[in-house]
Structures are given as structure tokens and as C-alpha cells.
Amino acid sequence: MVDKAYRAEMEAHANQLRLAKQCKNKPQQTGNQTDHTHEHNGKQEGDSPVKQLRPRWAFVFGVLLAGVLLFVDSPAAIYAQNPSDALEAGTSGDTDLAYAIFYLQLGEYELVLDVLDDVLADDPFNASAYAVRGTAYYFLTEFEYAIADSKTAIAIAPDYSMPYWTLGDVYFDLGDYELAQSYYMKYVDLTNNTPHPYVVDQVRRCQLVP
């Protein structure tokens, strides 16, 4: 459980980000990485009938349960399990990842993007940041960006399981059940056949489609 002091600190950080966004527009990234404008003009989550079949928190909980981060023993992974420890870690990228995970739990997807854009500007080969940002884009139904970030995470770390889960959900929502199942099964393989029950249910749904 998230303790009250930690939650208050995280929410204060979120309020600072919101205020900063009101004062000035965030500059777009340049270079070889994908340019994300954050002008979300796609369909709303409520438009997807698939999301009515499952609670939205199930995916976020599964991400945290299975281990969002690339290395289980990394500081950021420890922060995900003991989030109050992140507050004592200064302003490192690991701390920013902890903030992003917290905002993902709250459904503050725009804040997830803001935090991870900065992380990736400093560390463009951070597979964990791409994976978490891809998840945020999925919930915003920005599927093109969700696919791009998840595939980038896989290109950097092919044995990282969580981006395959995200891609499975994206293609499931897009109606490509064969491709969705292939990504779900890759996730299952990488978790040593001990996947989250949600993924098992999704595989069954894919198999039931005529």
C-alpha cells in the first residue's frame, strides 16, 4: 500500500507539473526519437467496447505485479515495490520512473508522458521508460505511439516481457486478434509460463474469435 506521506509527496509533484504546463508549453523533442506532441485527438477510452469487458486497473496492476522495470534488482524496481524509498533518492532517472509509475496508477497519463519525455531526453536507451510510456499511450488510445514505444523497448531489450503485453492489448483493441495472441504468448514465454491471469484470459478471448 502507498503510505499517506508518499502519496502526498507524489501529488504535490503532480501539482507542480500541472502548474508548469499552465505557465508554458513543453518544447517538443527533436532528433532521432519519435516526436510526441501530446495533442491527443484520438478517440476516448469510453469509445472502446473492449475496455467495458475488463477493469482498467487490471493492466496497471499486472504491470506492477509482474515487474514494470527491466532489471528486478535495479533501484527503480525497488522503488516500485517500496515507493516511499524513491523520495530519498534525489532526482535521478530511477526516481522519475517511480513518479511515472505512481501517475500511471492514478490514471494521470499526461503526467506520465511529461516525466518520461524528460527521462528519455537524458537516457534515450531506457527500455523501462519506453515501456511505461507506451502503456500510458495505450490508455490514452494513442495506439500508434503505444506501438512505437513498446517496439522501441523491445528493440533495446528483447527479453523484456511487459512491452509484449502492451502490444497484445493494443492489437486486441484494434481487432487484430491473431497478432494480439502472438504478443500475449511471447509475454507468457518470457514470464516462464507464469503470466498474469489477465493475459491468460485475453489469450482465451483471442482464441474464441471466429
mmCIF file of C-alpha atoms in Angstrom:
data_model
loop_
_atom_site.group_PDB
_atom_site.id
_atom_site.type_symbol
_atom_site.label_atom_id
_atom_site.label_comp_id
_atom_site.label_asym_id
_atom_site.label_seq_id
_atom_site.Cartn_x
_atom_site.Cartn_y
_atom_site.Cartn_z
ATOM 1 C CA MET A 1 0.000 0.000 0.000
ATOM 2 C CA VAL A 2 1.097 3.563 -0.644
ATOM 3 C CA ASP A 3 1.580 5.415 2.643
ATOM 4 C CA LYS A 4 -0.035 8.829 3.128
ATOM 5 C CA ALA A 5 3.234 10.792 3.239
ATOM 6 C CA TYR A 6 4.416 9.239 -0.009
ATOM 7 C CA ARG A 7 1.086 9.858 -1.709
ATOM 8 C CA ALA A 8 1.071 13.490 -0.556
ATOM 9 C CA GLU A 9 4.588 13.993 -1.908
ATOM 10 C CA MET A 10 3.680 12.434 -5.247
ATOM 11 C CA GLU A 11 0.518 14.526 -5.553
ATOM 12 C CA ALA A 12 2.496 17.673 -4.733
ATOM 13 C CA HIS A 13 4.906 16.755 -7.519
ATOM 14 C CA ALA A 14 1.932 16.256 -9.853
ATOM 15 C CA ASN A 15 0.556 19.680 -8.957
ATOM 16 C CA GLN A 16 3.926 21.264 -9.728
ATOM 17 C CA LEU A 17 3.915 19.620 -13.146
ATOM 18 C CA ARG A 18 0.389 20.812 -13.857
ATOM 19 C CA LEU A 19 1.309 24.370 -12.873
ATOM 20 C CA ALA A 20 4.405 24.288 -15.064
ATOM 21 C CA LYS A 21 2.303 23.148 -18.018
ATOM 22 C CA GLN A 22 -0.073 26.053 -17.479
ATOM 23 C CA CYS A 23 2.779 28.560 -17.458
ATOM 24 C CA LYS A 24 4.470 27.440 -20.631
ATOM 25 C CA ASN A 25 4.189 24.916 -23.405
ATOM 26 C CA LYS A 26 6.527 21.968 -23.184
ATOM 27 C CA PRO A 27 9.021 22.039 -26.136
ATOM 28 C CA GLN A 28 8.868 19.088 -28.478
ATOM 29 C CA GLN A 29 11.773 16.654 -28.615
ATOM 30 C CA THR A 30 13.963 16.637 -31.668
ATOM 31 C CA GLY A 31 16.475 14.181 -33.046
ATOM 32 C CA ASN A 32 16.155 10.547 -33.977
ATOM 33 C CA GLN A 33 13.464 9.674 -31.468
ATOM 34 C CA THR A 34 9.756 9.865 -32.248
ATOM 35 C CA ASP A 35 8.326 13.388 -31.860
ATOM 36 C CA HIS A 36 5.421 13.240 -29.414
ATOM 37 C CA THR A 37 3.293 16.405 -29.439
ATOM 38 C CA HIS A 38 0.860 15.227 -26.739
ATOM 39 C CA GLU A 39 -2.040 16.724 -28.656
ATOM 40 C CA HIS A 40 -4.359 13.811 -28.006
ATOM 41 C CA ASN A 41 -7.059 13.971 -30.628
ATOM 42 C CA GLY A 42 -7.830 10.256 -30.776
ATOM 43 C CA LYS A 43 -10.925 8.516 -29.525
ATOM 44 C CA GLN A 44 -11.687 8.464 -25.814
ATOM 45 C CA GLU A 45 -11.280 5.317 -23.743
ATOM 46 C CA GLY A 46 -15.037 5.001 -23.340
ATOM 47 C CA ASP A 47 -15.389 4.521 -27.080
ATOM 48 C CA SER A 48 -13.739 1.103 -26.933
ATOM 49 C CA PRO A 49 -16.178 -1.762 -26.192
ATOM 50 C CA VAL A 50 -13.221 -3.925 -25.207
ATOM 51 C CA LYS A 51 -12.493 -1.751 -22.184
ATOM 52 C CA GLN A 52 -16.009 -2.444 -20.903
ATOM 53 C CA LEU A 53 -15.056 -6.124 -20.580
ATOM 54 C CA ARG A 54 -12.250 -5.579 -18.081
ATOM 55 C CA PRO A 55 -11.405 -3.104 -15.321
ATOM 56 C CA ARG A 56 -8.828 -0.587 -16.438
ATOM 57 C CA TRP A 57 -6.762 -1.066 -13.311
ATOM 58 C CA ALA A 58 -6.170 -4.737 -14.142
ATOM 59 C CA PHE A 59 -3.482 -3.916 -16.672
ATOM 60 C CA VAL A 60 -1.744 -1.371 -14.432
ATOM 61 C CA PHE A 61 -1.812 -3.773 -11.510
ATOM 62 C CA GLY A 62 -0.446 -6.504 -13.728
ATOM 63 C CA VAL A 63 2.377 -4.273 -14.900
ATOM 64 C CA LEU A 64 3.395 -3.553 -11.328
ATOM 65 C CA LEU A 65 2.919 -7.142 -10.189
ATOM 66 C CA ALA A 66 4.957 -8.663 -12.996
ATOM 67 C CA GLY A 67 7.690 -6.042 -12.702
ATOM 68 C CA VAL A 68 7.460 -2.930 -14.816
ATOM 69 C CA LEU A 69 11.185 -2.430 -14.910
ATOM 70 C CA LEU A 70 13.856 -4.174 -16.904
ATOM 71 C CA PHE A 71 16.110 -5.292 -14.071
ATOM 72 C CA VAL A 72 14.365 -6.651 -10.988
ATOM 73 C CA ASP A 73 17.240 -5.581 -8.743
ATOM 74 C CA SER A 74 17.530 -2.066 -10.165
ATOM 75 C CA PRO A 75 16.850 0.883 -7.839
ATOM 76 C CA ALA A 76 13.759 1.789 -9.845
ATOM 77 C CA ALA A 77 12.314 -1.706 -9.401
ATOM 78 C CA ILE A 78 12.903 -1.456 -5.671
ATOM 79 C CA TYR A 79 11.125 1.913 -5.648
ATOM 80 C CA ALA A 80 8.146 0.331 -7.404
ATOM 81 C CA GLN A 81 7.882 -2.200 -4.574
ATOM 82 C CA ASN A 82 8.751 0.268 -1.797
ATOM 83 C CA PRO A 83 7.707 3.598 -3.301
ATOM 84 C CA SER A 84 8.496 5.755 -0.275
ATOM 85 C CA ASP A 85 12.186 4.924 -0.786
ATOM 86 C CA ALA A 86 12.097 6.874 -4.044
ATOM 87 C CA LEU A 87 11.662 10.131 -2.166
ATOM 88 C CA GLU A 88 15.113 9.725 -0.622
ATOM 89 C CA ALA A 89 16.852 9.130 -3.939
ATOM 90 C CA GLY A 90 17.159 12.696 -5.168
ATOM 91 C CA THR A 91 16.186 13.500 -8.744
ATOM 92 C CA SER A 92 17.655 10.521 -10.578
ATOM 93 C CA GLY A 93 16.011 8.827 -13.525
ATOM 94 C CA ASP A 94 15.012 5.999 -11.196
ATOM 95 C CA THR A 95 13.066 8.444 -9.056
ATOM 96 C CA ASP A 96 11.376 9.853 -12.150
ATOM 97 C CA LEU A 97 10.370 6.327 -13.156
ATOM 98 C CA ALA A 98 8.855 5.866 -9.707
ATOM 99 C CA TYR A 99 6.875 9.082 -10.209
ATOM 100 C CA ALA A 100 5.721 7.881 -13.621
ATOM 101 C CA ILE A 101 4.550 4.542 -12.226
ATOM 102 C CA PHE A 102 2.621 6.338 -9.486
ATOM 103 C CA TYR A 103 0.918 8.601 -12.032
ATOM 104 C CA LEU A 104 0.076 5.545 -14.125
ATOM 105 C CA GLN A 105 -1.716 4.076 -11.111
ATOM 106 C CA LEU A 106 -3.639 7.330 -10.659
ATOM 107 C CA GLY A 107 -4.634 7.470 -14.313
ATOM 108 C CA GLU A 108 -2.644 10.698 -14.810
ATOM 109 C CA TYR A 109 -1.385 9.611 -18.204
ATOM 110 C CA GLU A 110 -0.381 13.063 -19.449
ATOM 111 C CA LEU A 111 1.883 13.433 -16.416
ATOM 112 C CA VAL A 112 3.415 10.036 -17.164
ATOM 113 C CA LEU A 113 4.289 11.331 -20.629
ATOM 114 C CA ASP A 114 5.776 14.558 -19.289
ATOM 115 C CA VAL A 115 8.000 12.776 -16.774
ATOM 116 C CA LEU A 116 9.189 10.090 -19.171
ATOM 117 C CA ASP A 117 9.828 12.517 -22.023
ATOM 118 C CA ASP A 118 12.409 14.123 -19.737
ATOM 119 C CA VAL A 119 13.847 10.747 -18.704
ATOM 120 C CA LEU A 120 14.265 9.715 -22.340
ATOM 121 C CA ALA A 121 15.795 13.050 -23.301
ATOM 122 C CA ASP A 122 18.594 12.246 -20.834
ATOM 123 C CA ASP A 123 18.673 8.478 -21.416
ATOM 124 C CA PRO A 124 17.365 7.605 -24.908
ATOM 125 C CA PHE A 125 18.081 3.892 -24.459
ATOM 126 C CA ASN A 126 15.992 3.414 -21.303
ATOM 127 C CA ALA A 127 13.788 0.432 -22.171
ATOM 128 C CA SER A 128 11.786 0.746 -18.955
ATOM 129 C CA ALA A 129 10.838 4.345 -19.724
ATOM 130 C CA TYR A 130 9.717 3.423 -23.238
ATOM 131 C CA ALA A 131 7.641 0.531 -21.890
ATOM 132 C CA VAL A 132 5.875 2.621 -19.257
ATOM 133 C CA ARG A 133 5.294 5.486 -21.691
ATOM 134 C CA GLY A 134 3.887 3.003 -24.190
ATOM 135 C CA THR A 135 1.430 1.847 -21.538
ATOM 136 C CA ALA A 136 0.334 5.439 -20.926
ATOM 137 C CA TYR A 137 -0.209 5.940 -24.642
ATOM 138 C CA TYR A 138 -2.283 2.748 -24.710
ATOM 139 C CA PHE A 139 -4.632 4.103 -22.055
ATOM 140 C CA LEU A 140 -4.882 7.367 -23.990
ATOM 141 C CA THR A 141 -5.812 5.241 -27.036
ATOM 142 C CA GLU A 142 -2.845 6.740 -28.879
ATOM 143 C CA PHE A 143 -2.153 3.333 -30.357
ATOM 144 C CA GLU A 144 0.425 4.448 -32.925
ATOM 145 C CA TYR A 145 2.636 5.882 -30.186
ATOM 146 C CA ALA A 146 1.950 2.901 -27.890
ATOM 147 C CA ILE A 147 3.157 0.555 -30.620
ATOM 148 C CA ALA A 148 6.219 2.685 -31.389
ATOM 149 C CA ASP A 149 7.329 2.950 -27.754
ATOM 150 C CA SER A 150 6.686 -0.718 -26.992
ATOM 151 C CA LYS A 151 8.617 -1.853 -30.060
ATOM 152 C CA THR A 152 11.465 0.503 -29.166
ATOM 153 C CA ALA A 153 11.613 -1.040 -25.688
ATOM 154 C CA ILE A 154 11.766 -4.497 -27.280
ATOM 155 C CA ALA A 155 14.483 -3.414 -29.716
ATOM 156 C CA ILE A 156 16.592 -2.229 -26.777
ATOM 157 C CA ALA A 157 15.809 -5.224 -24.546
ATOM 158 C CA PRO A 158 14.239 -8.151 -26.479
ATOM 159 C CA ASP A 159 13.764 -10.258 -23.339
ATOM 160 C CA TYR A 160 11.799 -7.553 -21.528
ATOM 161 C CA SER A 161 8.313 -9.055 -21.167
ATOM 162 C CA MET A 162 5.979 -6.146 -20.466
ATOM 163 C CA PRO A 163 6.039 -4.385 -23.880
ATOM 164 C CA TYR A 164 4.696 -7.601 -25.404
ATOM 165 C CA TRP A 165 1.713 -7.385 -23.047
ATOM 166 C CA THR A 166 1.068 -3.793 -24.094
ATOM 167 C CA LEU A 167 1.280 -4.713 -27.774
ATOM 168 C CA GLY A 168 -1.124 -7.581 -27.172
ATOM 169 C CA ASP A 169 -3.651 -5.176 -25.677
ATOM 170 C CA VAL A 170 -3.184 -2.646 -28.478
ATOM 171 C CA TYR A 171 -3.769 -5.171 -31.242
ATOM 172 C CA PHE A 172 -6.652 -6.746 -29.325
ATOM 173 C CA ASP A 173 -8.372 -3.363 -29.183
ATOM 174 C CA LEU A 174 -7.627 -2.860 -32.881
ATOM 175 C CA GLY A 175 -9.313 -6.174 -33.676
ATOM 176 C CA ASP A 176 -6.191 -7.999 -34.885
ATOM 177 C CA TYR A 177 -6.664 -10.982 -32.587
ATOM 178 C CA GLU A 178 -4.102 -13.222 -34.260
ATOM 179 C CA LEU A 179 -1.347 -10.657 -33.798
ATOM 180 C CA ALA A 180 -2.582 -9.856 -30.297
ATOM 181 C CA GLN A 181 -2.365 -13.522 -29.346
ATOM 182 C CA SER A 182 1.177 -13.778 -30.705
ATOM 183 C CA TYR A 183 2.307 -10.906 -28.484
ATOM 184 C CA TYR A 184 0.469 -12.266 -25.455
ATOM 185 C CA MET A 185 2.121 -15.664 -25.969
ATOM 186 C CA LYS A 186 5.550 -14.055 -26.240
ATOM 187 C CA TYR A 187 4.848 -12.371 -22.901
ATOM 188 C CA VAL A 188 3.838 -15.767 -21.456
ATOM 189 C CA ASP A 189 7.068 -17.347 -22.706
ATOM 190 C CA LEU A 190 9.198 -14.602 -21.178
ATOM 191 C CA THR A 191 7.493 -14.978 -17.800
ATOM 192 C CA ASN A 192 8.447 -18.670 -17.660
ATOM 193 C CA ASN A 193 4.821 -19.666 -18.221
ATOM 194 C CA THR A 194 3.680 -17.877 -15.054
ATOM 195 C CA PRO A 195 1.760 -14.978 -16.618
ATOM 196 C CA HIS A 196 -0.714 -12.647 -15.015
ATOM 197 C CA PRO A 197 -4.234 -14.201 -15.113
ATOM 198 C CA TYR A 198 -5.481 -11.256 -17.152
ATOM 199 C CA VAL A 199 -3.185 -12.224 -20.025
ATOM 200 C CA VAL A 200 -4.382 -15.828 -19.856
ATOM 201 C CA ASP A 201 -7.971 -14.583 -20.187
ATOM 202 C CA GLN A 202 -7.009 -12.385 -23.129
ATOM 203 C CA VAL A 203 -5.417 -15.332 -24.931
ATOM 204 C CA ARG A 204 -8.660 -17.283 -24.485
ATOM 205 C CA ARG A 205 -10.652 -14.369 -25.890
ATOM 206 C CA CYS A 206 -8.383 -14.261 -28.922
ATOM 207 C CA GLN A 207 -8.895 -17.984 -29.489
ATOM 208 C CA LEU A 208 -12.686 -17.657 -29.263
ATOM 209 C CA VAL A 209 -12.877 -15.120 -32.071
ATOM 210 C CA PRO A 210 -14.156 -16.841 -35.252
#
